Amino acid sequence: MVWPVAWPNTLFFGIAEGKIRIGQTNNNKSNSLYAHESYVVSISASPNGASICSGHLDGTIFTFNIDTKVKQKVVTHSSIPYALAWGVHIIAGGNDGKIAFYEEDGNCFQRMDYSKDDKVKEFTQAAFNPTGETAIVGNFNRFYVYNYNSKRP
């Protein structure tokens, strides 16, 4: 579930059928925004709150612009994107020990591979700070922090 900053009375949530739904807090009604044939495992909002991204059980990541109603497949991640967040880039991590930063058009900006490290388990949670420049990713027993430097990406 995600509550974008630009939509104060609206929640966005994913369900097992692969649908992303919009829930209105002022009248307790919900509608479907879009559907994919795979279970929704994660959802996040863009920093400005105008778009959301969703991760699905088959590894696909979609973005959806709330104003224009445009759904776009960004990428198929290397594993199930349980850890998904949107800042300067979209960060995705899963149970294969790999973290990837994607641009909105699907290009991979940077990838980190921890799969050879026995201490690293699956990544299950990700979040950005309010400016979208620093990300933290939760693992079984540790956190990984990444900082984006616009002068030296």
Short mmCIF file of N, CA and C in Angstrom, two decimals, residues 57-130:
data_model
loop_
_atom_site.label_atom_id
_atom_site.label_comp_id
_atom_site.label_asym_id
_atom_site.label_seq_id
_atom_site.Cartn_x
_atom_site.Cartn_y
_atom_site.Cartn_z
N LEU A 57 5.01 -10.68 -9.02
CA LEU A 57 5.62 -11.96 -8.72
C LEU A 57 6.45 -12.50 -9.88
N ASP A 58 6.13 -12.13 -11.10
CA ASP A 58 6.91 -12.59 -12.25
C ASP A 58 8.14 -11.71 -12.52
N GLY A 59 8.42 -10.74 -11.64
CA GLY A 59 9.60 -9.89 -11.76
C GLY A 59 9.38 -8.59 -12.50
N THR A 60 8.21 -8.38 -13.07
CA THR A 60 7.96 -7.16 -13.83
C THR A 60 7.72 -5.98 -12.90
N ILE A 61 8.14 -4.82 -13.38
CA ILE A 61 7.92 -3.56 -12.67
C ILE A 61 7.20 -2.63 -13.64
N PHE A 62 6.08 -2.07 -13.20
CA PHE A 62 5.29 -1.15 -14.01
C PHE A 62 5.25 0.21 -13.34
N THR A 63 5.12 1.26 -14.16
CA THR A 63 4.82 2.59 -13.65
C THR A 63 3.45 2.98 -14.16
N PHE A 64 2.79 3.84 -13.40
CA PHE A 64 1.46 4.32 -13.78
C PHE A 64 1.36 5.78 -13.41
N ASN A 65 1.12 6.63 -14.41
CA ASN A 65 0.91 8.05 -14.17
C ASN A 65 -0.54 8.25 -13.79
N ILE A 66 -0.77 8.77 -12.60
CA ILE A 66 -2.13 8.88 -12.07
C ILE A 66 -2.96 9.89 -12.86
N ASP A 67 -2.35 10.98 -13.30
CA ASP A 67 -3.09 12.01 -14.03
C ASP A 67 -3.43 11.59 -15.45
N THR A 68 -2.46 11.06 -16.18
CA THR A 68 -2.68 10.72 -17.59
C THR A 68 -3.19 9.30 -17.78
N LYS A 69 -3.20 8.49 -16.72
CA LYS A 69 -3.66 7.09 -16.76
C LYS A 69 -2.83 6.23 -17.70
N VAL A 70 -1.54 6.53 -17.83
CA VAL A 70 -0.65 5.78 -18.71
C VAL A 70 0.12 4.75 -17.89
N LYS A 71 -0.04 3.47 -18.27
CA LYS A 71 0.69 2.37 -17.64
C LYS A 71 1.83 1.99 -18.57
N GLN A 72 3.01 1.75 -17.99
CA GLN A 72 4.18 1.42 -18.80
C GLN A 72 5.00 0.36 -18.09
N LYS A 73 5.38 -0.68 -18.82
CA LYS A 73 6.28 -1.67 -18.25
C LYS A 73 7.68 -1.08 -18.25
N VAL A 74 8.32 -1.05 -17.09
CA VAL A 74 9.66 -0.49 -16.97
C VAL A 74 10.69 -1.55 -17.31
N VAL A 75 10.62 -2.68 -16.62
CA VAL A 75 11.65 -3.70 -16.77
C VAL A 75 11.17 -4.99 -16.12
N THR A 76 11.82 -6.09 -16.46
CA THR A 76 11.66 -7.33 -15.72
C THR A 76 12.92 -7.50 -14.89
N HIS A 77 12.77 -7.40 -13.58
CA HIS A 77 13.90 -7.48 -12.66
C HIS A 77 14.42 -8.93 -12.60
N SER A 78 15.63 -9.11 -12.13
CA SER A 78 16.25 -10.44 -12.10
C SER A 78 15.60 -11.39 -11.10
N SER A 79 14.82 -10.87 -10.18
CA SER A 79 14.10 -11.71 -9.21
C SER A 79 12.79 -11.02 -8.88
N ILE A 80 12.09 -11.55 -7.91
CA ILE A 80 10.83 -10.94 -7.47
C ILE A 80 11.18 -9.64 -6.73
N PRO A 81 10.68 -8.49 -7.18
CA PRO A 81 11.07 -7.20 -6.58
C PRO A 81 10.32 -6.89 -5.28
N TYR A 82 10.66 -7.62 -4.22
CA TYR A 82 10.02 -7.38 -2.92
C TYR A 82 10.38 -6.00 -2.38
N ALA A 83 11.63 -5.61 -2.53
CA ALA A 83 12.09 -4.29 -2.09
C ALA A 83 11.99 -3.35 -3.29
N LEU A 84 11.07 -2.40 -3.23
CA LEU A 84 10.83 -1.49 -4.35
C LEU A 84 10.59 -0.09 -3.80
N ALA A 85 11.30 0.88 -4.33
CA ALA A 85 11.11 2.27 -3.92
C ALA A 85 11.46 3.18 -5.09
N TRP A 86 10.94 4.42 -5.04
CA TRP A 86 11.13 5.36 -6.14
C TRP A 86 11.64 6.66 -5.58
N GLY A 87 12.83 7.05 -6.02
CA GLY A 87 13.43 8.33 -5.67
C GLY A 87 13.94 8.97 -6.94
N VAL A 88 15.22 9.32 -6.98
CA VAL A 88 15.83 9.80 -8.23
C VAL A 88 15.72 8.69 -9.28
N HIS A 89 15.89 7.45 -8.85
CA HIS A 89 15.72 6.26 -9.69
C HIS A 89 14.76 5.31 -8.99
N ILE A 90 14.38 4.26 -9.68
CA ILE A 90 13.58 3.20 -9.07
C ILE A 90 14.55 2.12 -8.62
N ILE A 91 14.50 1.79 -7.34
CA ILE A 91 15.37 0.75 -6.79
C ILE A 91 14.56 -0.52 -6.60
N ALA A 92 15.17 -1.65 -6.97
CA ALA A 92 14.50 -2.94 -6.82
C ALA A 92 15.49 -3.96 -6.28
N GLY A 93 15.03 -4.76 -5.36
CA GLY A 93 15.83 -5.84 -4.80
C GLY A 93 14.94 -7.01 -4.47
N GLY A 94 15.53 -8.19 -4.44
CA GLY A 94 14.73 -9.37 -4.16
C GLY A 94 15.53 -10.45 -3.48
N ASN A 95 15.16 -11.70 -3.78
CA ASN A 95 15.76 -12.83 -3.08
C ASN A 95 17.01 -13.37 -3.76
N ASP A 96 17.51 -12.72 -4.80
CA ASP A 96 18.73 -13.20 -5.46
C ASP A 96 19.99 -12.44 -5.02
N GLY A 97 19.86 -11.54 -4.06
CA GLY A 97 21.02 -10.82 -3.55
C GLY A 97 21.50 -9.70 -4.45
N LYS A 98 20.65 -9.24 -5.37
CA LYS A 98 21.04 -8.18 -6.29
C LYS A 98 20.14 -6.97 -6.11
N ILE A 99 20.76 -5.79 -6.17
CA ILE A 99 20.04 -4.52 -6.10
C ILE A 99 20.26 -3.82 -7.44
N ALA A 100 19.20 -3.24 -7.99
CA ALA A 100 19.33 -2.52 -9.25
C ALA A 100 18.61 -1.18 -9.15
N PHE A 101 19.23 -0.17 -9.74
CA PHE A 101 18.63 1.16 -9.88
C PHE A 101 18.22 1.33 -11.33
N TYR A 102 16.94 1.58 -11.57
CA TYR A 102 16.43 1.73 -12.93
C TYR A 102 15.96 3.16 -13.16
N GLU A 103 16.14 3.62 -14.39
CA GLU A 103 15.55 4.88 -14.80
C GLU A 103 14.11 4.62 -15.22
N GLU A 104 13.31 5.67 -15.34
CA GLU A 104 11.90 5.49 -15.68
C GLU A 104 11.67 4.81 -17.01
N ASP A 105 12.62 4.95 -17.93
CA ASP A 105 12.46 4.31 -19.25
C ASP A 105 12.93 2.87 -19.26
N GLY A 106 13.41 2.34 -18.13
CA GLY A 106 13.80 0.94 -18.05
C GLY A 106 15.29 0.68 -18.13
N ASN A 107 16.07 1.71 -18.44
CA ASN A 107 17.52 1.52 -18.48
C ASN A 107 18.05 1.28 -17.08
N CYS A 108 19.00 0.34 -16.98
CA CYS A 108 19.61 0.06 -15.68
C CYS A 108 20.69 1.09 -15.44
N PHE A 109 20.52 1.88 -14.39
CA PHE A 109 21.48 2.92 -14.06
C PHE A 109 22.68 2.33 -13.33
N GLN A 110 22.43 1.46 -12.37
CA GLN A 110 23.51 0.82 -11.63
C GLN A 110 22.99 -0.46 -10.99
N ARG A 111 23.90 -1.42 -10.85
CA ARG A 111 23.54 -2.71 -10.26
C ARG A 111 24.60 -3.13 -9.25
N MET A 112 24.16 -3.65 -8.11
CA MET A 112 25.06 -4.19 -7.11
C MET A 112 24.72 -5.67 -6.92
N ASP A 113 25.75 -6.50 -6.91
CA ASP A 113 25.54 -7.94 -6.79
C ASP A 113 26.19 -8.44 -5.50
N TYR A 114 25.35 -8.85 -4.56
CA TYR A 114 25.82 -9.40 -3.30
C TYR A 114 25.56 -10.91 -3.23
N SER A 115 25.27 -11.53 -4.35
CA SER A 115 24.87 -12.93 -4.34
C SER A 115 25.99 -13.88 -3.91
N LYS A 116 27.22 -13.48 -4.02
CA LYS A 116 28.35 -14.33 -3.61
C LYS A 116 28.66 -14.20 -2.11
N ASP A 117 28.08 -13.22 -1.45
CA ASP A 117 28.30 -12.99 -0.03
C ASP A 117 27.33 -13.85 0.78
N ASP A 118 27.84 -14.79 1.56
CA ASP A 118 26.99 -15.70 2.33
C ASP A 118 26.21 -14.99 3.43
N LYS A 119 26.64 -13.81 3.86
CA LYS A 119 25.96 -13.08 4.92
C LYS A 119 24.71 -12.35 4.41
N VAL A 120 24.58 -12.20 3.11
CA VAL A 120 23.46 -11.47 2.53
C VAL A 120 22.32 -12.43 2.23
N LYS A 121 21.17 -12.12 2.78
CA LYS A 121 19.94 -12.88 2.51
C LYS A 121 19.10 -12.06 1.53
N GLU A 122 17.80 -12.37 1.43
CA GLU A 122 16.95 -11.65 0.49
C GLU A 122 16.66 -10.23 0.97
N PHE A 123 16.51 -9.33 -0.01
CA PHE A 123 16.14 -7.95 0.26
C PHE A 123 14.62 -7.89 0.31
N THR A 124 14.09 -7.28 1.37
CA THR A 124 12.64 -7.30 1.57
C THR A 124 11.99 -5.94 1.65
N GLN A 125 12.76 -4.87 1.84
CA GLN A 125 12.17 -3.55 2.00
C GLN A 125 13.12 -2.48 1.49
N ALA A 126 12.59 -1.43 0.89
CA ALA A 126 13.40 -0.31 0.42
C ALA A 126 12.63 0.99 0.63
N ALA A 127 13.38 2.07 0.86
CA ALA A 127 12.77 3.38 1.03
C ALA A 127 13.78 4.45 0.66
N PHE A 128 13.29 5.58 0.17
CA PHE A 128 14.11 6.74 -0.12
C PHE A 128 13.81 7.84 0.90
N ASN A 129 14.79 8.73 1.09
CA ASN A 129 14.53 9.91 1.90
C ASN A 129 13.64 10.85 1.09
N PRO A 130 13.09 11.92 1.69
CA PRO A 130 12.16 12.79 0.96
C PRO A 130 12.72 13.42 -0.31
#
